[in-house]
Coordinates of C-alpha atoms and ligand atoms in Angstrom, one line a residue:
X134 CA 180.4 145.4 -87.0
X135 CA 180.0 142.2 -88.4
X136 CA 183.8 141.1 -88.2
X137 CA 183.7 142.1 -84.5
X138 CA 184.2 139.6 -81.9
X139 CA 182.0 137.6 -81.1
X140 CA 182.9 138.7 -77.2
X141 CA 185.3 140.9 -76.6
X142 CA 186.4 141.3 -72.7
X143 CA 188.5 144.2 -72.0
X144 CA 189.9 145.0 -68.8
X145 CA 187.3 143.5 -66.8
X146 CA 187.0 143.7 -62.9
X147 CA 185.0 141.9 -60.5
X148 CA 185.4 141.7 -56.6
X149 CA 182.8 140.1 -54.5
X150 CA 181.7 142.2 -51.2
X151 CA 183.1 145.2 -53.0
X152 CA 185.0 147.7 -50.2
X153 CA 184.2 145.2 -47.3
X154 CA 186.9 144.5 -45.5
X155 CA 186.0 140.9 -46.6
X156 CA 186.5 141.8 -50.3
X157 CA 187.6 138.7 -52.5
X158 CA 189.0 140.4 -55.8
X159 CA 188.0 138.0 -58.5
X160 CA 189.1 139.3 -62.0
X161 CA 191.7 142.0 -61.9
X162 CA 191.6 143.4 -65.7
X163 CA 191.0 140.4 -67.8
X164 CA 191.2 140.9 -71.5
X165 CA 189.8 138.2 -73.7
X166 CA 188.7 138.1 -77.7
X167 CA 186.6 134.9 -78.8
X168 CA 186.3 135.5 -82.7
X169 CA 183.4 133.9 -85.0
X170 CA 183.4 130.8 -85.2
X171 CA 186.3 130.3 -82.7
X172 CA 185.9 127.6 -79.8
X173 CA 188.0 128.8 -76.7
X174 CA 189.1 126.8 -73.7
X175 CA 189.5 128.2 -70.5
X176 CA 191.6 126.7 -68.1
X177 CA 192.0 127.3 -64.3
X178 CA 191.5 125.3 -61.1
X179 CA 188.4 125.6 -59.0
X180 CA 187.8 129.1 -57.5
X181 CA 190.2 130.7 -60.1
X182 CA 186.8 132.6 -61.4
X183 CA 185.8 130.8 -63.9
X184 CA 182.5 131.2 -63.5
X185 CA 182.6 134.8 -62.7
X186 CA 184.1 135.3 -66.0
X187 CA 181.0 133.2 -67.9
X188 CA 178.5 134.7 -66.2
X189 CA 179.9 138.6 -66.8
X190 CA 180.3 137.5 -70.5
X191 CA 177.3 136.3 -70.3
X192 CA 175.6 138.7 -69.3
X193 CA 174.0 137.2 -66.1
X194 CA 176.4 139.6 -64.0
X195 CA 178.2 143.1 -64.4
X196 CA 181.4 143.8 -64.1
X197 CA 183.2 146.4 -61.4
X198 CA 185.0 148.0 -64.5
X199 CA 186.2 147.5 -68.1
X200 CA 184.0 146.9 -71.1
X201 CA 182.2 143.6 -72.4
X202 CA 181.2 143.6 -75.7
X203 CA 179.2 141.1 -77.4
X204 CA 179.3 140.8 -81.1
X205 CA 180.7 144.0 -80.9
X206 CA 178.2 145.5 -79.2
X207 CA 179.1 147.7 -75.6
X208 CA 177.3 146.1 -72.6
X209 CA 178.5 148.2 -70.7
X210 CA 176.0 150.8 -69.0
X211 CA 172.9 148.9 -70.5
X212 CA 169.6 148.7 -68.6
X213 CA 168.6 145.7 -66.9
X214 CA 165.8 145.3 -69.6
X215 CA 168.4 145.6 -72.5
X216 CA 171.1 143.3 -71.3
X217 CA 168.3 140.5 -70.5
X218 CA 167.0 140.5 -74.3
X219 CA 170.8 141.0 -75.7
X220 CA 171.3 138.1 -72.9
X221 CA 168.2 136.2 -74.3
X222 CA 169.0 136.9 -78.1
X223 CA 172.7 136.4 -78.5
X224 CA 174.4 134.1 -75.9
X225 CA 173.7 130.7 -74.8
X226 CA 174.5 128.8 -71.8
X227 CA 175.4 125.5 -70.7
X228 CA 176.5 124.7 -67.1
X229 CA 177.7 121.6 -65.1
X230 CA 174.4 120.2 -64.0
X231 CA 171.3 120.7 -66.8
X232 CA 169.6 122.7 -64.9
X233 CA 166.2 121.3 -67.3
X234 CA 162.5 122.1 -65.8
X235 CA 162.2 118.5 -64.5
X236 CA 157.7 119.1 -65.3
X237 CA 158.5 119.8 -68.7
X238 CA 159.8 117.3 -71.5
X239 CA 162.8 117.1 -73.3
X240 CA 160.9 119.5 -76.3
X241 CA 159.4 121.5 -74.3
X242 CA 162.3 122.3 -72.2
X243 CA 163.9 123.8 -76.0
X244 CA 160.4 125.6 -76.7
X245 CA 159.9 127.4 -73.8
X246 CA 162.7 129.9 -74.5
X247 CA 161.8 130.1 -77.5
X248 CA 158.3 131.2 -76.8
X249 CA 160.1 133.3 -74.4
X250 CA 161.3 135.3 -77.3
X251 CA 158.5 135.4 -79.4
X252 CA 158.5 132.4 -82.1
X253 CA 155.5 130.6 -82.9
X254 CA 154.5 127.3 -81.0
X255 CA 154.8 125.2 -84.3
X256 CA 157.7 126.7 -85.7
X257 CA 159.4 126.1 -81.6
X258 CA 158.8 122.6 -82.2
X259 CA 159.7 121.8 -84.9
X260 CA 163.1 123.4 -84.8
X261 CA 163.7 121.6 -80.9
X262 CA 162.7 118.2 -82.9
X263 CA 165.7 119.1 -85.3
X264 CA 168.4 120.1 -82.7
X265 CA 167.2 116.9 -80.6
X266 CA 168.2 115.0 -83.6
X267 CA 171.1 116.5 -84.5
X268 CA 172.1 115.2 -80.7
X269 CA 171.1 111.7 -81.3
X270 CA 168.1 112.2 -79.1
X271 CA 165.5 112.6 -81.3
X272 CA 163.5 109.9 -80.0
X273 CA 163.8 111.2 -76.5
X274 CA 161.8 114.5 -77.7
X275 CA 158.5 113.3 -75.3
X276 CA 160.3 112.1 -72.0
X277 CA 161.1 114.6 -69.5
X278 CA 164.3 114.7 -67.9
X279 CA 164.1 112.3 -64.7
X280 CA 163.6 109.4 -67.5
X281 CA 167.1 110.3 -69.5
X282 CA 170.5 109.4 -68.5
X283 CA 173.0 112.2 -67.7
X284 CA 174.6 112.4 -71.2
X285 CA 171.3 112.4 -72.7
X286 CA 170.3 115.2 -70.2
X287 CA 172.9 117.4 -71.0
X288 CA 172.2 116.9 -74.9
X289 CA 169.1 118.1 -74.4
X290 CA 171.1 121.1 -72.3
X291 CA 173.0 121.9 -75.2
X292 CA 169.9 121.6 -77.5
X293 CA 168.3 124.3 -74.9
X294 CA 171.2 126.6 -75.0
X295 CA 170.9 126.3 -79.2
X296 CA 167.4 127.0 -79.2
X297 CA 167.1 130.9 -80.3
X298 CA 169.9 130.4 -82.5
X299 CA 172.8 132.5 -80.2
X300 CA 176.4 133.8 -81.9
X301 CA 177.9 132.8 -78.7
X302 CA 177.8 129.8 -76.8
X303 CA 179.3 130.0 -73.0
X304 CA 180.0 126.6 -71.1
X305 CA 180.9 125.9 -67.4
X306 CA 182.0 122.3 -67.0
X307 CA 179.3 120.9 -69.6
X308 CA 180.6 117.6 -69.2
X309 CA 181.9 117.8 -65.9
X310 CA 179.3 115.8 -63.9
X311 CA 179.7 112.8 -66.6
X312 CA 181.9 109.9 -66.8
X313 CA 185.0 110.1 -68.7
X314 CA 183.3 108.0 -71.8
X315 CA 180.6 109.9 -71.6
X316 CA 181.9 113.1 -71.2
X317 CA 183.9 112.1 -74.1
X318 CA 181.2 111.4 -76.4
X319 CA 179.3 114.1 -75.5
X320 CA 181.8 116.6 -75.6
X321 CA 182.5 115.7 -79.4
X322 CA 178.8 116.0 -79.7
X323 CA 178.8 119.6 -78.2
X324 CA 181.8 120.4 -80.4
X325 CA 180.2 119.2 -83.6
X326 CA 176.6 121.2 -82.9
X327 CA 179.1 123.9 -82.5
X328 CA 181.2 124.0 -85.9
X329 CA 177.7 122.7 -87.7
X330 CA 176.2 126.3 -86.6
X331 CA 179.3 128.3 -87.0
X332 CA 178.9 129.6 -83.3
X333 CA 181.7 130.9 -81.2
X334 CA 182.2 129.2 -77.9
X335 CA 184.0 129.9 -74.6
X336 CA 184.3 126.6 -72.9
X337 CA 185.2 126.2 -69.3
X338 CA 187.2 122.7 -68.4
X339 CA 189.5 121.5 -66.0
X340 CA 189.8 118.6 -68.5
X341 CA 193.4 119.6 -70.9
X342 CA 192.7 116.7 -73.2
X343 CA 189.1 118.3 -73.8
X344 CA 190.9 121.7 -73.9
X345 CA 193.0 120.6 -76.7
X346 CA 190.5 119.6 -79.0
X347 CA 189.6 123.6 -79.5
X348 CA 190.9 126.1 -81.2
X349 CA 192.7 127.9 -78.8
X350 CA 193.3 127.3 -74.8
X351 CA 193.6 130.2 -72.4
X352 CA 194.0 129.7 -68.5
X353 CA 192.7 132.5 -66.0
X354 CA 195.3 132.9 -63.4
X355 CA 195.6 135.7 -60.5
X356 CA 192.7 137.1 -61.9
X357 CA 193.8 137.4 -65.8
X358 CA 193.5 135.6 -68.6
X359 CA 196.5 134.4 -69.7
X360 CA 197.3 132.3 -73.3
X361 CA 198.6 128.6 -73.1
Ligands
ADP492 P1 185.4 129.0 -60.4 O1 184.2 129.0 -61.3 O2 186.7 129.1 -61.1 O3 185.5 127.8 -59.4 P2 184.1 131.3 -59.1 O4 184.0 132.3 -60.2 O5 182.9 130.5 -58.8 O6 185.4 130.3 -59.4 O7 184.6 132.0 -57.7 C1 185.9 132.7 -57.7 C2 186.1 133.2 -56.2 O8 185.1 134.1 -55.9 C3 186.1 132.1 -55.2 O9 187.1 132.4 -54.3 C4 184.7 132.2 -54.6 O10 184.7 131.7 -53.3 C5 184.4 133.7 -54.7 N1 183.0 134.0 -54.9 C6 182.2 133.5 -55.9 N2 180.9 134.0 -55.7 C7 180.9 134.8 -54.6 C8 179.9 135.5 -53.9 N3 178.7 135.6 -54.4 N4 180.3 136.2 -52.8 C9 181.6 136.1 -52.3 N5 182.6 135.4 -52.9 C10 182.2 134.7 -54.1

C-alpha cells in the first residue's frame, strides 16, 4: 500500500443530467496516476472538465463508473460518511477564488479544520502560525481576509488546504484570479510548500509556462486524459 499512488483514476465517467435527453457527457473513461511526491499539471480550456475531474478526485463528487483510488485506497462504493473523513484526512483543496470565512482570521481560517478533525486548539495554532510563515505571512496570522491582498489571500488558501497535513493536494486555477507577477510569485510559493511536505499535487492551469515548472503535464481532451 504504501508505494501506491497517491490517486489513481481509472476509467472514470461522469455525465451531468445522466439519461436526460440534455445529458452533457463530461469524462468518458479518464485514467490518471499522480505518484508521491509527484506535482501534475493538467491542461485543458475552459469547460473541458477540469473541475469535474478535481472534485471526483477529490472526493467532493462520484463518478458514473470506474474506480478512484486514493493512496491506494478504493473510493469507490464508500458511504457518504467515509468518503467525507477519507475527503477530510487525505486530500486538500485549493480553488480559484479563497473561498476563506471572511468572520474568521487568517489563523483561524487554518484551525477550524483542524478542530474539525479533532486536534487540540493549541496544538491547531501553533501549527497554522508555522505554515503562515512558511508563506511569508506570518505576520498576517491576526487579520482576517477582507484586510489581505489577493496573493496573500490565497497563501493563507494554501496554508488552509495544508492544514491536516493531506498526501494529496488538488488545485483548480490557484493563481488564476491573480496578476501575472503575482500569480508568479505565488505559484513558486505553492510549489515550494509542496516539495517542502513531500505532497503529491494535481494542479489545474490554463497557464503552460506554470504547467512546465511541474513534473509532468497532462491535458484532458474529449473527455480523457491525455500526456503532453
Ligand atoms: P472546466 O473546469 O474545465 O471549465 P467543468 O468541469 O466545470 O469544466 O465543466 C465541464 C462541462 O460540464 C461544461 O460543459 C459544463 O457546462 C458542464 N457542467 C458542469 N457542471 C454541470 C452541472 N452541474 N450540470 C450540468 N452541466 C454541468
Amino acid at each position: 500500500m504504501s508505494d501506491a499512488p497517491a490517486l489513481s483514476l481509472v476509467g472514470v465517467e461522469k455525465a451531468y443530467n445522466h439519461g436526460a435527453p440534455n445529458e452533457v457527457a463530461v469524462l468518458r473513461g479518464a485514467d490518471l496516476d499522480v505518484a508521491q511526491g509527484e506535482v501534475v499539471a493538467l491542461v485543458a480550456p475552459s469547460g473541458a472538465g477540469k473541475s469535474t475531474l478535481l472534485h471526483i478526485a477529490g472526493l467532493l463528487d462520484v463518478a458514473d463508473a470506474g474506480s478512484v483510488r486514493v493512496s491506494g485506497h478504493e473510493t469507490t462504493g464508500l458511504s457518504d460518511r467515509r468518503r467525507t473523513m477519507m475527503r477530510r484526512r487525505d486530500v486538500g483543496f485549493v480553488y480559484q477564488f479563497h473561498h476563506l470565512l471572511p468572520e474568521f482570521t487568517a489563523r483561524e481560517n487554518i484551525v477550524l479544520p483542524q478542530l474539525a478533525n479533532g486536534v487540540a486548539g493549541v496544538e491547531a495554532e501553533a501549527r497554522a502560525d508555522g505554515l503562515l510563515s512558511s508563506v511569508g505571512v506570518g505576520q498576517r496570522a491576526g487579520h482576517r481576509p477582507a484586510a489581505m491582498s489577493g496573493g496573500e489571500q490565497q497563501r493563507v488558501a494554501f496554508c488552509r488546504a495544508l492544514a491536516n497535513s493531506p498526501r494529496l493536494l488538488l488545485a483548480d486555477e490557484p493563481t488564476g484570479n491573480l496578476d501575472p507577477a503575482t500569480s508568479d510569485q505565488v505559484f513558486d510559493m505553492l510549489l515550494q510548500l509542496v516539495r517542502d511536505t513531500g505532497l503529491s499535487a494535481l494542479i489545474a492551469t490554463h497557464n503552460l509556462g506554470l504547467a512546465a515548472r511541474m513534473d509532468r503535464q497532462v491535458r484532458l481532451e474529449d473527455g480523457v486524459v491525455r500526456a503532453m
